Amino acid sequence: MTKPASPAGAGLRDVVVAPSSICFIDGEAGLLAYGGYNIHELAENSTFEEVVFLLWNGRLPNKSELAELDAALDANRMVPAELIAMMKSFPKNAIPMDSLRTAVSALAFFDPDQGDNSPEARKRKAIRLTAQFGTIVAAIDRIRKGLEPLDPKPDISHAANFLWLLNGKDPSDVEAKALDVALILHADHEFNASTFAARVTAGTLADVYAAITSAIGALSGPLHGGANEQVMKMLLEVGSPDKVDAYVADKFEKGEKIMGIGHAVYQTEDPRATHLRRMSEATGKRQGDTKWFDMSKRIEDLVVAEMDRKGKRIRANVDFYSASTYYMLGIPVDLYTPIFAVSRISGWTAHVLEQLGNNKLIRPRADYQGGMDLKYVPIDQR
Ligand code: COA
């Protein structure tokens, strides 16, 4: 019997799978960069649309390239009426991530490039998917509330369009900017679980929609994109700042994890959390009520102190403060993970395009631990 030479540790931690030029993370230093640009540079100066171009092309766009991308997103934001009709048949109590997964899978039926996996068609699919994710997520919410989905507006940003489609009113500049920064921060994160799922599926030469449907499924879990919803459920369960200490002590005693804390790669603060913490505080101050920020901060401080005491380098991740920020922006809790997807579709498609640009079927080996050379025993003798 020959076994694979060196079994990877559980969860493939620190295993390098393929070269990539899209995103770099230094988990020790807490550094995240897209295409060489530090996330802090991008969060402070850029827009989601520019970041989409950067992830797909490896460089920032010039004015005419950005205008061209804006126009392409504008032209593709509407989803087919057949899809909306199909979505109206989803159960009203469907979990939005399930609805998104199903809708995106079905969207493949209507793609003008269906069956075409050429580089040009893949790029067009990436544009359509990125343009349409926000429209679909907003439609999921409106349909379940008995409201008609709205038409996207031309000439406003992707973030502003999403808030318009969701709420039926134009967002303030501050609201649109807050969401725009959140979209920048969530756009890509190297070979995380959902992106890896997308690359594995794309690597079989399955269609882009199949790859993205895999990614949505992987994102939905509470150890990945689902954590932001769990954080808000925790804050709502705690209810008020005076109950935080007892709640956290109880969690420690039961040995339960606090959602939104810890990361498989970062050994220090997730740089995205730095921005979202600031955003949560600023949103609370603007609204004259910092309760959700204060509770989050107290939970974070208690967990960090406890982890330091135990010698573990565990800090807040991207999901911890996005929860309170989205809550204060009036976004329903079960849309937090779909909104993560509205941003991450840009990174997923960038990775699918990169994977297929130099494809190799992804096929690791198992470190087999079961029995060997067993003889078949008829069922009545077992
Ligand atoms: N709260 C309390 N303890 C935590 C913790 C948390 N959020 N995250 C990790 N730990 C502890 C574990 O209990 C474990 O302790 P032990 O060594 O005494 O058993 C240790 O830290 C390592 O945790 P583990 O889950 O094995 O590490 P990982 O590298 O797989 O963790 C996560 C990465 C993200 C899965 C983990 O931190 C987690 O579950 N966090 C909460 C979910 C979340 O926010 N996910 C979104 C990630 S962006």
mmCIF file of N, CA and C and ligand atoms in Angstrom, residues 13 222-224 227 255-264 270 272 303 307 312 314 317-319, ligand 1:
data_model
loop_
_atom_site.group_PDB
_atom_site.id
_atom_site.type_symbol
_atom_site.label_atom_id
_atom_site.label_comp_id
_atom_site.label_asym_id
_atom_site.label_seq_id
_atom_site.Cartn_x
_atom_site.Cartn_y
_atom_site.Cartn_z
ATOM 1 N N ARG A 13 -4.745 23.876 7.153
ATOM 2 C CA ARG A 13 -4.154 25.138 7.594
ATOM 3 C C ARG A 13 -2.747 25.321 7.003
ATOM 4 N N PRO A 222 -22.045 28.913 9.697
ATOM 5 C CA PRO A 222 -21.711 29.850 10.781
ATOM 6 C C PRO A 222 -20.222 29.967 11.078
ATOM 7 N N LEU A 223 -19.404 29.021 10.611
ATOM 8 C CA LEU A 223 -17.954 29.191 10.808
ATOM 9 C C LEU A 223 -17.352 30.065 9.719
ATOM 10 N N HIS A 224 -18.157 30.429 8.722
ATOM 11 C CA HIS A 224 -17.651 31.285 7.627
ATOM 12 C C HIS A 224 -18.550 32.518 7.569
ATOM 13 N N ALA A 227 -21.304 33.827 10.277
ATOM 14 C CA ALA A 227 -20.971 34.303 11.620
ATOM 15 C C ALA A 227 -21.565 35.687 11.915
ATOM 16 N N GLY A 255 -17.558 26.653 27.746
ATOM 17 C CA GLY A 255 -16.564 26.360 26.711
ATOM 18 C C GLY A 255 -17.103 26.617 25.311
ATOM 19 N N GLU A 256 -18.057 27.542 25.207
ATOM 20 C CA GLU A 256 -18.642 27.830 23.886
ATOM 21 C C GLU A 256 -17.920 28.997 23.210
ATOM 22 N N LYS A 257 -17.881 28.961 21.895
ATOM 23 C CA LYS A 257 -17.229 30.033 21.141
ATOM 24 C C LYS A 257 -18.105 31.282 21.092
ATOM 25 N N ILE A 258 -17.454 32.431 20.993
ATOM 26 C CA ILE A 258 -18.162 33.687 20.734
ATOM 27 C C ILE A 258 -18.006 33.949 19.239
ATOM 28 N N MET A 259 -19.120 34.075 18.556
ATOM 29 C CA MET A 259 -19.066 34.266 17.100
ATOM 30 C C MET A 259 -18.468 35.638 16.750
ATOM 31 N N GLY A 260 -17.796 35.676 15.586
ATOM 32 C CA GLY A 260 -17.199 36.946 15.154
ATOM 33 C C GLY A 260 -15.812 37.173 15.747
ATOM 34 N N ILE A 261 -15.344 36.183 16.502
ATOM 35 C CA ILE A 261 -14.012 36.296 17.116
ATOM 36 C C ILE A 261 -13.189 35.103 16.626
ATOM 37 N N GLY A 262 -11.923 35.339 16.354
ATOM 38 C CA GLY A 262 -11.044 34.246 15.931
ATOM 39 C C GLY A 262 -10.970 34.158 14.417
ATOM 40 N N HIS A 263 -9.859 33.659 13.945
ATOM 41 C CA HIS A 263 -9.698 33.519 12.494
ATOM 42 C C HIS A 263 -8.690 32.434 12.182
ATOM 43 N N ALA A 264 -8.944 31.711 11.103
ATOM 44 C CA ALA A 264 -8.056 30.607 10.738
ATOM 45 C C ALA A 264 -6.685 31.101 10.269
ATOM 46 N N ASP A 270 -7.918 41.141 12.697
ATOM 47 C CA ASP A 270 -8.329 41.145 11.289
ATOM 48 C C ASP A 270 -8.409 42.620 10.864
ATOM 49 N N ARG A 272 -9.834 44.140 8.632
ATOM 50 C CA ARG A 272 -11.177 44.581 8.250
ATOM 51 C C ARG A 272 -11.986 44.968 9.474
ATOM 52 N N VAL A 303 -13.460 38.960 25.791
ATOM 53 C CA VAL A 303 -12.954 37.757 25.116
ATOM 54 C C VAL A 303 -11.443 37.880 24.889
ATOM 55 N N MET A 307 -8.644 35.382 26.246
ATOM 56 C CA MET A 307 -7.779 34.661 25.308
ATOM 57 C C MET A 307 -6.307 34.967 25.617
ATOM 58 N N LYS A 312 -3.784 32.600 23.929
ATOM 59 C CA LYS A 312 -4.265 32.398 22.551
ATOM 60 C C LYS A 312 -4.382 33.748 21.860
ATOM 61 N N ILE A 314 -6.302 35.418 19.765
ATOM 62 C CA ILE A 314 -7.601 35.399 19.090
ATOM 63 C C ILE A 314 -8.258 36.768 19.232
ATOM 64 N N ASN A 317 -12.933 39.366 14.223
ATOM 65 C CA ASN A 317 -12.797 39.211 12.776
ATOM 66 C C ASN A 317 -13.808 40.112 12.057
ATOM 67 N N VAL A 318 -13.843 40.004 10.741
ATOM 68 C CA VAL A 318 -14.666 40.883 9.899
ATOM 69 C C VAL A 318 -16.147 40.880 10.304
ATOM 70 N N ASP A 319 -16.598 39.757 10.838
ATOM 71 C CA ASP A 319 -18.030 39.622 11.123
ATOM 72 C C ASP A 319 -18.461 40.318 12.409
HETATM 73 N N1 COA B 1 -14.487 32.073 20.952
HETATM 74 C C1 COA B 1 -13.864 31.379 21.931
HETATM 75 N N2 COA B 1 -12.822 30.566 21.699
HETATM 76 C C2 COA B 1 -12.378 30.467 20.456
HETATM 77 C C3 COA B 1 -12.954 31.169 19.390
HETATM 78 C C4 COA B 1 -14.063 31.989 19.687
HETATM 79 N N3 COA B 1 -14.680 32.646 18.742
HETATM 80 N N4 COA B 1 -12.315 30.877 18.255
HETATM 81 C C5 COA B 1 -11.362 30.007 18.583
HETATM 82 N N5 COA B 1 -11.401 29.757 19.905
HETATM 83 C C6 COA B 1 -10.552 28.829 20.638
HETATM 84 C C7 COA B 1 -11.063 27.403 20.424
HETATM 85 O O1 COA B 1 -11.998 27.024 21.393
HETATM 86 C C8 COA B 1 -9.794 26.594 20.492
HETATM 87 O O2 COA B 1 -9.457 26.415 21.837
HETATM 88 P P1 COA B 1 -8.709 25.084 22.337
HETATM 89 O O3 COA B 1 -7.387 25.113 21.637
HETATM 90 O O4 COA B 1 -8.631 25.266 23.797
HETATM 91 O O5 COA B 1 -9.574 23.952 21.888
HETATM 92 C C9 COA B 1 -8.746 27.512 19.877
HETATM 93 O O6 COA B 1 -9.255 28.845 20.071
HETATM 94 C C10 COA B 1 -8.540 27.272 18.400
HETATM 95 O O7 COA B 1 -9.822 27.289 17.763
HETATM 96 P P2 COA B 1 -10.159 26.528 16.398
HETATM 97 O O8 COA B 1 -11.594 26.672 16.127
HETATM 98 O O9 COA B 1 -9.583 25.164 16.430
HETATM 99 O O10 COA B 1 -9.230 27.348 15.432
HETATM 100 P P3 COA B 1 -9.458 27.696 13.946
HETATM 101 O O11 COA B 1 -8.204 28.193 13.405
HETATM 102 O O12 COA B 1 -10.123 26.566 13.235
HETATM 103 O O13 COA B 1 -10.517 28.883 14.133
HETATM 104 C C11 COA B 1 -12.499 29.832 13.399
HETATM 105 C C12 COA B 1 -11.017 29.647 13.166
HETATM 106 C C13 COA B 1 -12.919 31.057 12.581
HETATM 107 C C14 COA B 1 -13.241 28.607 12.881
HETATM 108 C C15 COA B 1 -12.810 30.044 14.891
HETATM 109 O O14 COA B 1 -12.064 31.104 15.432
HETATM 110 C C16 COA B 1 -14.285 30.269 15.128
HETATM 111 O O15 COA B 1 -15.052 29.299 15.166
HETATM 112 N N6 COA B 1 -14.728 31.553 15.309
HETATM 113 C C17 COA B 1 -16.106 31.845 15.466
HETATM 114 C C18 COA B 1 -16.815 31.809 14.117
HETATM 115 C C19 COA B 1 -16.494 33.004 13.250
HETATM 116 O O16 COA B 1 -16.500 34.120 13.701
HETATM 117 N N7 COA B 1 -16.234 32.727 11.979
HETATM 118 C C20 COA B 1 -15.967 33.749 10.997
HETATM 119 C C21 COA B 1 -14.538 33.709 10.567
HETATM 120 S S1 COA B 1 -14.156 35.086 9.530
#
